[in-house]
Amino acid sequence: MEQPHVIVLFGATGDLARRKLLPGLLHLFEAQLLKDARIVGTSLDQLDTEGFVKLAREAVEEFSRPFDEDCWTDFASRLSYVNQSDGTQALAEAVAVAEKALAEECPDQEVRRLHYLSVPPKAALPVVHQLAEAGLVEHSRIIMEKPFGTDLASAQKLNARLHEVFSEDRIFRIDHFLGKEAAQNILAFRFANGLFEPIWNRNFIDHVQIDVPETLGLEMRAQFYESTGAFRDMVVTHLMQVLAFMAMEPPTSLAPGPISDEKLKVFRSMQPIEPHNVVRGQYAGYRELVEVDDVSDTETFIALKVEIDNWRWAGVPFFLRTGKKLAEGARIISIAFKEPPRTMFPQGSGVGAAGPDHLTFDLADQSRMSLSFYGKRPGPGMKLEKLSMQFATHETGSSKAVLEAYERLILDAMHGDHTLFTSAEGIETLWDVAHQLINDPPPVRAYAPGSWGPNAIHQLVAPHAWRLPFERAWRRPNPTAD
């Protein structure tokens, strides 16, 4: 850490805080990356500091990796709690106490504040105004969770009201997909290797798929989803951000400004998303959930074709797919290369039978990459088969140094690094690109839970085919002799 920090965690008793934020903060503390810090939790639940420490302990026991007991004791001593019902003055006093303790520990350093808003979208602006009333804006940065509006007008209004309190350079709109090792590995893979950047364009790449199916349903999130749907929940805030890493031009440096500039150029180059290039779906049984209308038109699944109208990508379709209650859970980017003529290979050799060569990035927590290609099968004659070279983070000597997505992003926000965060202009540009879809969405199509979505997705991607399910399995981390 460059400076000591007071981290104010709004929604400190919620699901995200329990599953990701509190375990993540403990891991950062254990890794000496959060040494000079105090954490002030606040929420609507009536707790005291002792109760919050107990909740945090239960959370890290359930969701954290193994941790040192002495480290936990030190970490727990840095936690405090304020009830939201106690008002802004109580919050201001709790932060002042934490700042005083840090000032005594680090007398020569300025104490900064990081406010993490792990709250529902409708509560975000009230929290921002609460921070202003409490005098907690100065020396502060703020992390906000998605969604960032529901259309262009709402996004512009939200950003305008945020900017009344916080300047853009102090707002961090979080997308945990970009905090994953695999997402950042795209930048390293593209720009650090002379092998791939020369072919990273329309002359060699046939199409790209960004596929994030999920097996979970919406039993616990139906009310939230009724106001968002899969497009607003996943595509604008996650899949489009990953697409920008995949498609952007080389930045002048890896500094936040140049990377944000190149991502924004990708968004500006996108063709408007037309409804006929979109398939919306809803899994059977969704309308039977509590708080869901009997004739709900909310999509729990969406697949779409995105076109980028610039010199690098003109004519290359980008296919995006995500949905709930699908056949399996995955997070992949799959780049399909154009196929060679193959005129010299005899009939029946097998070349072309398994589709084009693919480069695949797996965005799971343990990031993996795979390159598939044709090779000769050992033995007489010219018989070919698809082979695969794979790399996985857990196979490297530095795998223990991997930070989870939320851990990395919290650390970046404390450093003021916007590289992996979304800008106001970027979000507004994406909403503008999507205005036709939002104003005139195609009808939702039913699909069976456990499937890959509505049948219409195959017409959307034709003459190509969806890469999931894979034609081959990932190599196991510790293969056995059998």
Coordinates of C-alpha atoms in Angstrom, one line a residue:
M1 CA 0.0 0.0 0.0
E2 CA 1.2 3.5 -0.9
Q3 CA -0.9 5.1 1.9
P4 CA -2.9 4.0 4.9
H5 CA -6.6 3.6 4.1
V6 CA -9.9 3.5 6.0
I7 CA -12.1 1.2 4.0
V8 CA -15.8 1.9 4.5
L9 CA -17.8 -1.2 3.4
F10 CA -21.5 -0.4 2.7
G11 CA -23.6 -3.5 2.7
A12 CA -21.1 -5.2 4.9
T13 CA -23.4 -8.0 5.9
G14 CA -24.6 -8.9 2.4
D15 CA -23.9 -11.9 0.3
L16 CA -21.1 -10.2 -1.8
A17 CA -19.3 -9.0 1.3
R18 CA -19.5 -12.4 2.9
R19 CA -18.4 -14.4 -0.2
K20 CA -15.8 -12.1 -1.7
L21 CA -15.1 -8.8 0.0
L22 CA -14.3 -9.9 3.6
P23 CA -12.3 -13.0 2.5
G24 CA -10.5 -10.9 -0.1
L25 CA -9.6 -8.2 2.4
L26 CA -8.2 -10.8 4.7
H27 CA -6.1 -12.3 2.0
L28 CA -4.7 -8.9 1.0
F29 CA -3.9 -8.2 4.7
E30 CA -2.2 -11.6 5.0
A31 CA -0.2 -10.8 1.8
Q32 CA 1.1 -7.6 3.4
L33 CA -0.8 -5.6 0.8
L34 CA -3.3 -4.1 3.2
K35 CA -1.1 -3.7 6.2
D36 CA -2.0 -0.1 7.2
A37 CA -5.8 -0.2 7.1
R38 CA -8.9 -0.1 9.1
I39 CA -12.3 -1.5 7.9
V40 CA -15.6 0.2 8.9
G41 CA -18.6 -2.0 8.1
T42 CA -22.1 -0.6 7.8
S43 CA -25.5 -2.0 6.8
L44 CA -29.1 -2.1 7.7
D45 CA -28.6 -5.1 10.0
Q46 CA -28.6 -4.2 13.8
L47 CA -25.1 -5.3 14.9
D48 CA -22.3 -4.1 17.0
T49 CA -18.6 -4.4 16.3
E50 CA -18.4 -7.8 18.1
G51 CA -21.3 -9.1 16.1
F52 CA -19.6 -7.9 12.8
V53 CA -16.3 -9.6 13.7
K54 CA -18.2 -12.8 14.4
L55 CA -20.0 -12.5 11.0
A56 CA -16.6 -11.8 9.3
R57 CA -15.1 -14.9 11.0
E58 CA -17.9 -17.1 9.8
A59 CA -17.5 -15.7 6.3
V60 CA -13.8 -16.3 6.0
E61 CA -14.1 -19.8 7.4
E62 CA -16.7 -20.7 4.8
F63 CA -15.4 -18.8 1.7
S64 CA -11.7 -18.0 2.2
R65 CA -8.6 -20.0 1.4
P66 CA -6.7 -21.3 4.5
F67 CA -5.4 -18.5 6.7
D68 CA -3.1 -17.9 9.6
E69 CA -4.8 -17.6 13.0
D70 CA -2.4 -14.9 14.2
C71 CA -3.1 -12.9 11.0
W72 CA -6.9 -13.2 11.6
T73 CA -6.5 -11.9 15.1
D74 CA -4.6 -8.8 13.9
F75 CA -7.1 -8.4 11.0
A76 CA -10.2 -8.7 13.3
S77 CA -8.8 -5.9 15.6
R78 CA -9.0 -3.6 12.6
L79 CA -12.8 -4.1 12.1
S80 CA -15.5 -1.9 13.4
Y81 CA -19.2 -1.6 12.6
V82 CA -21.9 1.2 12.4
N83 CA -25.6 0.7 12.0
Q84 CA -27.0 2.6 9.1
S85 CA -30.0 3.6 11.3
D86 CA -27.6 5.5 13.6
G87 CA -27.2 8.2 10.9
T88 CA -24.5 10.0 9.1
Q89 CA -22.9 11.4 12.2
A90 CA -22.3 8.0 13.7
L91 CA -20.6 6.9 10.5
A92 CA -18.4 10.0 10.4
E93 CA -17.4 9.4 14.0
A94 CA -16.5 5.8 13.3
V95 CA -14.3 6.8 10.3
A96 CA -12.7 9.5 12.4
V97 CA -11.8 6.9 15.1
A98 CA -10.3 4.6 12.5
E99 CA -8.4 7.5 10.9
K100 CA -7.0 8.6 14.2
A101 CA -5.7 5.1 14.9
L102 CA -4.0 5.0 11.5
A103 CA -2.5 8.4 11.9
E104 CA -0.9 7.3 15.2
E105 CA 0.5 4.2 13.4
C106 CA 1.7 6.1 10.3
P107 CA 2.4 9.7 11.5
D108 CA 4.1 10.8 8.3
Q109 CA 1.5 9.6 5.8
E110 CA -1.9 11.0 4.7
V111 CA -4.8 8.7 5.5
R112 CA -7.1 8.1 2.5
R113 CA -10.6 6.6 2.3
L114 CA -12.0 4.0 0.1
H115 CA -15.8 3.6 0.1
Y116 CA -17.1 0.3 -1.3
L117 CA -20.8 0.4 -2.2
S118 CA -21.9 -3.2 -2.1
V119 CA -25.6 -2.1 -2.2
P120 CA -28.6 -2.4 -4.5
P121 CA -28.6 0.0 -7.5
K122 CA -31.4 2.1 -6.0
A123 CA -29.4 2.6 -2.8
A124 CA -26.2 3.8 -4.5
L125 CA -27.1 7.5 -4.9
P126 CA -28.5 7.8 -1.3
V127 CA -25.2 6.4 0.0
V128 CA -23.2 8.9 -2.1
H129 CA -25.2 11.7 -0.7
Q130 CA -24.8 10.3 2.8
L131 CA -21.0 10.4 2.3
A132 CA -21.3 14.1 1.3
E133 CA -23.5 14.9 4.4
A134 CA -21.0 13.1 6.6
G135 CA -18.0 15.0 5.2
L136 CA -16.4 11.8 4.0
V137 CA -15.7 12.8 0.3
E138 CA -12.4 14.5 0.7
H139 CA -9.3 12.2 0.2
S140 CA -11.8 9.5 -0.9
R141 CA -12.3 7.1 -3.7
I142 CA -15.5 5.2 -4.3
I143 CA -16.1 1.7 -5.8
M144 CA -19.6 1.1 -7.4
E145 CA -21.2 -2.2 -8.4
K146 CA -23.2 -2.7 -11.6
P147 CA -25.6 -2.0 -13.2
F148 CA -24.6 1.5 -14.2
G149 CA -28.0 2.7 -15.4
T150 CA -30.5 0.8 -17.5
D151 CA -30.3 2.9 -20.7
L152 CA -28.5 5.9 -22.1
A153 CA -30.7 8.5 -20.3
S154 CA -30.5 6.8 -16.9
A155 CA -26.7 6.3 -17.2
Q156 CA -26.2 10.0 -18.1
K157 CA -28.4 11.0 -15.2
L158 CA -26.6 8.7 -12.8
N159 CA -23.2 9.9 -13.9
A160 CA -24.2 13.6 -13.6
R161 CA -25.4 13.1 -10.1
L162 CA -22.3 11.2 -9.1
H163 CA -20.1 13.9 -10.5
E164 CA -21.9 16.4 -8.2
V165 CA -20.1 14.7 -5.3
F166 CA -17.1 12.8 -6.8
S167 CA -14.9 13.7 -9.7
E168 CA -14.6 11.0 -12.4
D169 CA -11.0 10.2 -11.4
R170 CA -12.2 9.1 -8.0
I171 CA -15.1 6.8 -9.2
F172 CA -14.3 3.1 -9.8
R173 CA -17.1 1.2 -11.6
I174 CA -16.1 -2.4 -10.9
D175 CA -16.3 -5.3 -13.3
H176 CA -14.9 -8.4 -11.6
F177 CA -14.4 -10.1 -15.0
L178 CA -11.5 -7.7 -15.8
G179 CA -9.9 -8.4 -12.5
K180 CA -9.3 -12.0 -13.4
E181 CA -5.8 -13.2 -14.4
A182 CA -7.0 -14.6 -17.7
A183 CA -8.5 -11.2 -18.8
Q184 CA -5.3 -9.4 -18.1
N185 CA -3.4 -12.3 -19.8
I186 CA -5.1 -11.2 -23.0
L187 CA -3.1 -8.0 -22.9
A188 CA 0.2 -9.9 -22.2
F189 CA -0.6 -12.5 -24.8
R190 CA -1.3 -10.0 -27.5
F191 CA 1.2 -7.3 -26.9
A192 CA 4.2 -9.1 -25.5
N193 CA 4.5 -11.8 -28.2
G194 CA 5.5 -11.2 -31.8
L195 CA 3.8 -14.5 -32.7
F196 CA 0.2 -13.5 -32.3
E197 CA -0.2 -9.7 -32.7
P198 CA 0.5 -9.8 -36.5
I199 CA -2.4 -12.2 -37.1
W200 CA -4.8 -10.5 -34.6
N201 CA -7.0 -9.0 -37.3
R202 CA -9.7 -9.7 -40.0
N203 CA -7.1 -11.2 -42.4
F204 CA -6.5 -14.2 -40.1
I205 CA -9.4 -14.4 -37.6
D206 CA -12.7 -15.7 -38.8
H207 CA -14.9 -15.0 -35.8
V208 CA -14.8 -14.6 -32.0
Q209 CA -17.1 -16.0 -29.3
I210 CA -17.4 -14.7 -25.8
D211 CA -19.4 -17.3 -23.9
V212 CA -20.5 -17.1 -20.2
P213 CA -23.2 -19.7 -19.5
E214 CA -24.3 -20.2 -15.9
T215 CA -26.0 -23.2 -14.3
L216 CA -27.6 -21.2 -11.5
G217 CA -31.2 -20.0 -11.6
L218 CA -32.8 -16.8 -10.3
E219 CA -34.7 -18.1 -7.3
M220 CA -32.9 -15.5 -5.0
R221 CA -32.6 -12.7 -7.5
A222 CA -35.9 -12.6 -9.4
Q223 CA -36.9 -9.1 -8.2
F224 CA -33.5 -7.7 -9.3
Y225 CA -33.6 -9.5 -12.6
E226 CA -37.1 -8.2 -13.4
S227 CA -35.7 -4.7 -13.6
T228 CA -32.5 -5.6 -15.5
G229 CA -32.5 -8.9 -17.5
A230 CA -29.5 -10.7 -18.9
F231 CA -28.4 -7.9 -21.3
R232 CA -28.2 -5.1 -18.7
D233 CA -26.9 -7.5 -16.0
M234 CA -24.2 -9.2 -18.0
V235 CA -23.6 -7.9 -21.5
V236 CA -23.0 -4.2 -21.0
T237 CA -21.1 -4.6 -17.7
H238 CA -19.1 -7.8 -18.3
L239 CA -19.0 -9.2 -21.8
M240 CA -18.5 -5.9 -23.6
Q241 CA -15.7 -5.0 -21.3
V242 CA -13.9 -8.3 -22.1
L243 CA -14.6 -7.8 -25.8
A244 CA -12.8 -4.4 -25.6
F245 CA -9.6 -6.1 -24.2
M246 CA -9.8 -8.6 -27.0
A247 CA -10.4 -6.1 -29.8
M248 CA -8.6 -2.9 -28.8
E249 CA -5.6 -1.4 -30.6
P250 CA -2.1 -1.4 -28.9
P251 CA -2.1 1.3 -26.2
T252 CA 0.9 3.7 -26.0
S253 CA 1.6 2.3 -22.6
L254 CA -0.1 0.1 -20.0
A255 CA -1.1 3.1 -18.0
P256 CA -4.8 3.6 -17.2
G257 CA -5.3 6.5 -19.5
P258 CA -4.1 4.9 -22.8
I259 CA -5.9 1.6 -22.1
S260 CA -9.2 3.4 -21.4
D261 CA -8.7 5.4 -24.6
E262 CA -8.3 2.3 -26.7
K263 CA -11.3 0.5 -25.0
L264 CA -13.4 3.6 -25.7
K265 CA -12.4 3.5 -29.4
V266 CA -13.7 -0.1 -29.6
F267 CA -17.0 1.0 -28.2
R268 CA -17.3 3.9 -30.6
S269 CA -16.5 1.6 -33.5
M270 CA -19.3 -0.8 -32.7
Q271 CA -22.2 -0.9 -35.1
P272 CA -25.7 -0.4 -33.4
I273 CA -27.0 -3.7 -32.1
E274 CA -29.9 -4.5 -34.3
P275 CA -32.8 -6.7 -32.9
H276 CA -32.5 -9.2 -35.7
N277 CA -29.0 -10.0 -34.5
V278 CA -30.2 -10.9 -31.0
V279 CA -31.8 -14.0 -29.5
R280 CA -33.5 -13.5 -26.1
G281 CA -34.6 -16.4 -24.0
Q282 CA -36.3 -17.2 -20.8
Y283 CA -36.0 -20.6 -19.0
A284 CA -39.1 -22.6 -18.4
G285 CA -40.3 -22.0 -14.8
Y286 CA -38.9 -18.5 -14.4
R287 CA -42.4 -17.0 -14.5
E288 CA -43.4 -19.2 -11.6
L289 CA -40.9 -17.6 -9.2
V290 CA -42.1 -15.2 -6.5
E291 CA -42.1 -11.6 -7.6
V292 CA -42.1 -12.5 -11.3
D293 CA -45.0 -11.4 -13.5
D294 CA -47.1 -14.2 -15.1
V295 CA -46.4 -12.6 -18.5
S296 CA -42.9 -11.4 -17.8
D297 CA -40.8 -10.5 -20.9
T298 CA -37.5 -10.4 -19.0
E299 CA -34.8 -12.4 -20.6
T300 CA -32.7 -14.8 -18.6
F301 CA -30.7 -15.6 -21.7
I302 CA -29.2 -13.5 -24.5
A303 CA -27.1 -14.2 -27.5
L304 CA -26.1 -11.5 -29.9
K305 CA -23.8 -10.6 -32.8
V306 CA -21.6 -7.6 -32.5
E307 CA -19.8 -5.9 -35.4
I308 CA -16.9 -3.6 -35.1
D309 CA -16.5 -1.2 -38.0
N310 CA -12.8 -0.4 -38.1
W311 CA -9.8 -1.5 -40.2
R312 CA -8.8 -4.3 -37.9
W313 CA -12.1 -6.0 -37.4
A314 CA -14.4 -5.1 -40.3
G315 CA -16.3 -8.2 -41.3
V316 CA -15.4 -10.3 -38.3
P317 CA -18.5 -11.1 -36.2
F318 CA -18.2 -11.2 -32.4
F319 CA -20.8 -13.6 -30.9
L320 CA -21.7 -13.1 -27.2
R321 CA -23.8 -15.5 -25.2
T322 CA -24.8 -15.7 -21.5
G323 CA -27.8 -17.1 -19.6
K324 CA -29.1 -18.8 -16.5
K325 CA -29.9 -22.5 -16.0
L326 CA -27.8 -23.6 -18.9
A327 CA -26.1 -26.9 -19.5
E328 CA -22.8 -26.0 -17.8
G329 CA -21.0 -23.0 -16.3
A330 CA -18.1 -21.5 -18.2
R331 CA -16.4 -18.2 -19.0
I332 CA -14.4 -18.4 -22.2
I333 CA -13.2 -16.3 -25.1
S334 CA -12.7 -18.4 -28.2
I335 CA -10.9 -17.0 -31.3
A336 CA -11.5 -19.0 -34.5
F337 CA -8.8 -18.7 -37.2
K338 CA -9.5 -18.8 -40.9
E339 CA -9.0 -22.2 -42.5
P340 CA -6.4 -22.8 -45.2
P341 CA -7.4 -24.1 -48.7
R342 CA -6.1 -27.7 -47.8
T343 CA -6.1 -28.7 -51.5
M344 CA -3.1 -31.1 -51.2
F345 CA -4.7 -33.3 -48.5
P346 CA -6.4 -36.5 -49.7
Q347 CA -10.1 -37.1 -49.2
G348 CA -10.8 -38.8 -45.8
S349 CA -7.6 -37.4 -44.2
G350 CA -9.7 -35.7 -41.5
V351 CA -8.5 -32.2 -42.2
G352 CA -11.3 -29.7 -41.5
A353 CA -13.5 -32.3 -39.9
A354 CA -13.2 -30.8 -36.4
G355 CA -13.7 -27.2 -37.5
P356 CA -11.1 -24.3 -37.5
D357 CA -8.1 -23.8 -35.3
H358 CA -9.0 -22.1 -32.0
L359 CA -7.3 -20.0 -29.4
T360 CA -9.3 -20.2 -26.2
F361 CA -9.0 -18.1 -23.0
D362 CA -10.7 -19.6 -20.0
L363 CA -11.7 -16.8 -17.6
A364 CA -12.2 -19.1 -14.6
D365 CA -10.4 -18.3 -11.4
Q366 CA -7.6 -20.6 -12.3
S367 CA -7.0 -19.1 -15.7
R368 CA -6.2 -21.4 -18.7
M369 CA -5.4 -21.0 -22.4
S370 CA -5.6 -23.5 -25.2
L371 CA -4.5 -23.5 -28.8
S372 CA -6.1 -26.2 -31.0
F373 CA -4.7 -27.2 -34.4
Y374 CA -4.5 -30.2 -36.8
G375 CA -1.6 -32.6 -36.7
K376 CA -0.8 -35.9 -38.3
R377 CA -1.9 -39.0 -36.5
P378 CA 1.0 -41.4 -35.9
G379 CA 1.0 -44.4 -38.3
P380 CA 0.8 -45.1 -42.0
G381 CA -1.0 -42.7 -44.4
M382 CA -2.0 -39.1 -44.0
K383 CA -4.6 -39.1 -41.3
L384 CA -5.0 -35.9 -39.3
E385 CA -6.6 -35.1 -35.9
K386 CA -7.2 -32.1 -33.7
L387 CA -4.5 -31.6 -31.2
S388 CA -4.3 -29.1 -28.3
M389 CA -1.6 -27.2 -26.4
Q390 CA -2.7 -26.0 -23.0
F391 CA -1.4 -23.7 -20.3
A392 CA -2.8 -23.2 -16.8
T393 CA -1.9 -20.8 -14.1
H394 CA -1.8 -23.5 -11.5
E395 CA 1.0 -25.2 -13.4
T396 CA 3.4 -22.3 -12.8
G397 CA 5.7 -21.7 -9.9
S398 CA 3.9 -18.4 -9.1
S399 CA 0.4 -19.7 -8.9
K400 CA 0.2 -19.0 -5.1
A401 CA 0.7 -15.3 -5.9
V402 CA -2.6 -15.1 -7.8
L403 CA -5.1 -12.6 -6.5
E404 CA -8.8 -13.1 -6.9
A405 CA -10.6 -10.6 -9.1
Y406 CA -12.1 -8.6 -6.2
E407 CA -8.8 -8.5 -4.4
R408 CA -6.9 -7.1 -7.3
L409 CA -9.6 -4.5 -8.1
I410 CA -9.8 -3.3 -4.5
L411 CA -6.0 -2.9 -4.5
D412 CA -6.0 -1.1 -7.8
A413 CA -8.7 1.3 -6.5
M414 CA -6.6 2.1 -3.5
H415 CA -3.7 2.9 -5.8
G416 CA -6.0 5.1 -8.0
D417 CA -5.4 2.8 -11.0
H418 CA -8.4 2.9 -13.4
T419 CA -6.9 0.3 -15.9
L420 CA -9.4 -2.4 -15.1
F421 CA -12.4 -0.2 -14.4
T422 CA -15.1 1.3 -16.6
S423 CA -15.4 5.0 -17.4
A424 CA -18.6 7.1 -17.5
E425 CA -18.0 7.8 -21.2
G426 CA -17.5 4.1 -22.0
I427 CA -20.7 3.0 -20.3
E428 CA -22.7 5.8 -22.0
T429 CA -21.3 4.8 -25.4
L430 CA -22.4 1.2 -24.9
W431 CA -25.9 2.2 -23.9
D432 CA -26.0 4.4 -27.1
V433 CA -24.9 1.4 -29.2
A434 CA -27.7 -0.7 -27.7
H435 CA -30.6 1.8 -28.1
Q436 CA -32.3 -0.1 -30.9
L437 CA -32.3 -3.3 -28.9
I438 CA -33.6 -1.6 -25.8
N439 CA -36.3 0.2 -27.6
D440 CA -37.4 -2.7 -29.8
P441 CA -36.3 -6.0 -28.3
P442 CA -37.1 -9.3 -30.0
P443 CA -39.6 -11.5 -28.2
V444 CA -38.2 -13.9 -25.6
R445 CA -38.1 -17.6 -26.5
A446 CA -38.6 -20.4 -24.1
Y447 CA -35.7 -22.8 -23.4
A448 CA -35.4 -25.9 -21.2
P449 CA -33.3 -25.6 -18.0
G450 CA -30.1 -27.6 -18.6
S451 CA -30.0 -26.8 -22.3
W452 CA -27.8 -24.3 -24.2
G453 CA -30.6 -21.8 -24.8
P454 CA -33.3 -21.4 -27.5
N455 CA -32.7 -23.2 -30.8
A456 CA -32.6 -19.9 -32.6
I457 CA -29.0 -19.4 -31.4
H458 CA -27.8 -21.8 -34.1
Q459 CA -29.3 -19.6 -36.9
L460 CA -27.7 -16.6 -35.3
V461 CA -24.1 -18.0 -35.4
A462 CA -24.5 -19.9 -38.8
P463 CA -22.5 -20.8 -40.8
H464 CA -20.3 -21.2 -37.7
A465 CA -21.1 -23.3 -34.7
W466 CA -20.9 -22.5 -31.0
R467 CA -17.7 -23.6 -29.4
L468 CA -19.4 -24.8 -26.2
P469 CA -19.7 -27.6 -25.5
F470 CA -16.0 -28.2 -26.2
E471 CA -15.0 -30.9 -28.5
R472 CA -12.2 -31.8 -26.0
A473 CA -11.7 -31.5 -22.3
W474 CA -9.3 -29.3 -20.4
R475 CA -6.3 -31.2 -19.1
R476 CA -6.7 -32.1 -15.5
P477 CA -4.5 -30.2 -13.0
N478 CA -2.9 -33.4 -11.6
P479 CA -3.4 -36.2 -14.2
T480 CA -3.0 -39.7 -12.8
A481 CA -1.4 -42.7 -14.5
D482 CA -4.8 -44.0 -15.8

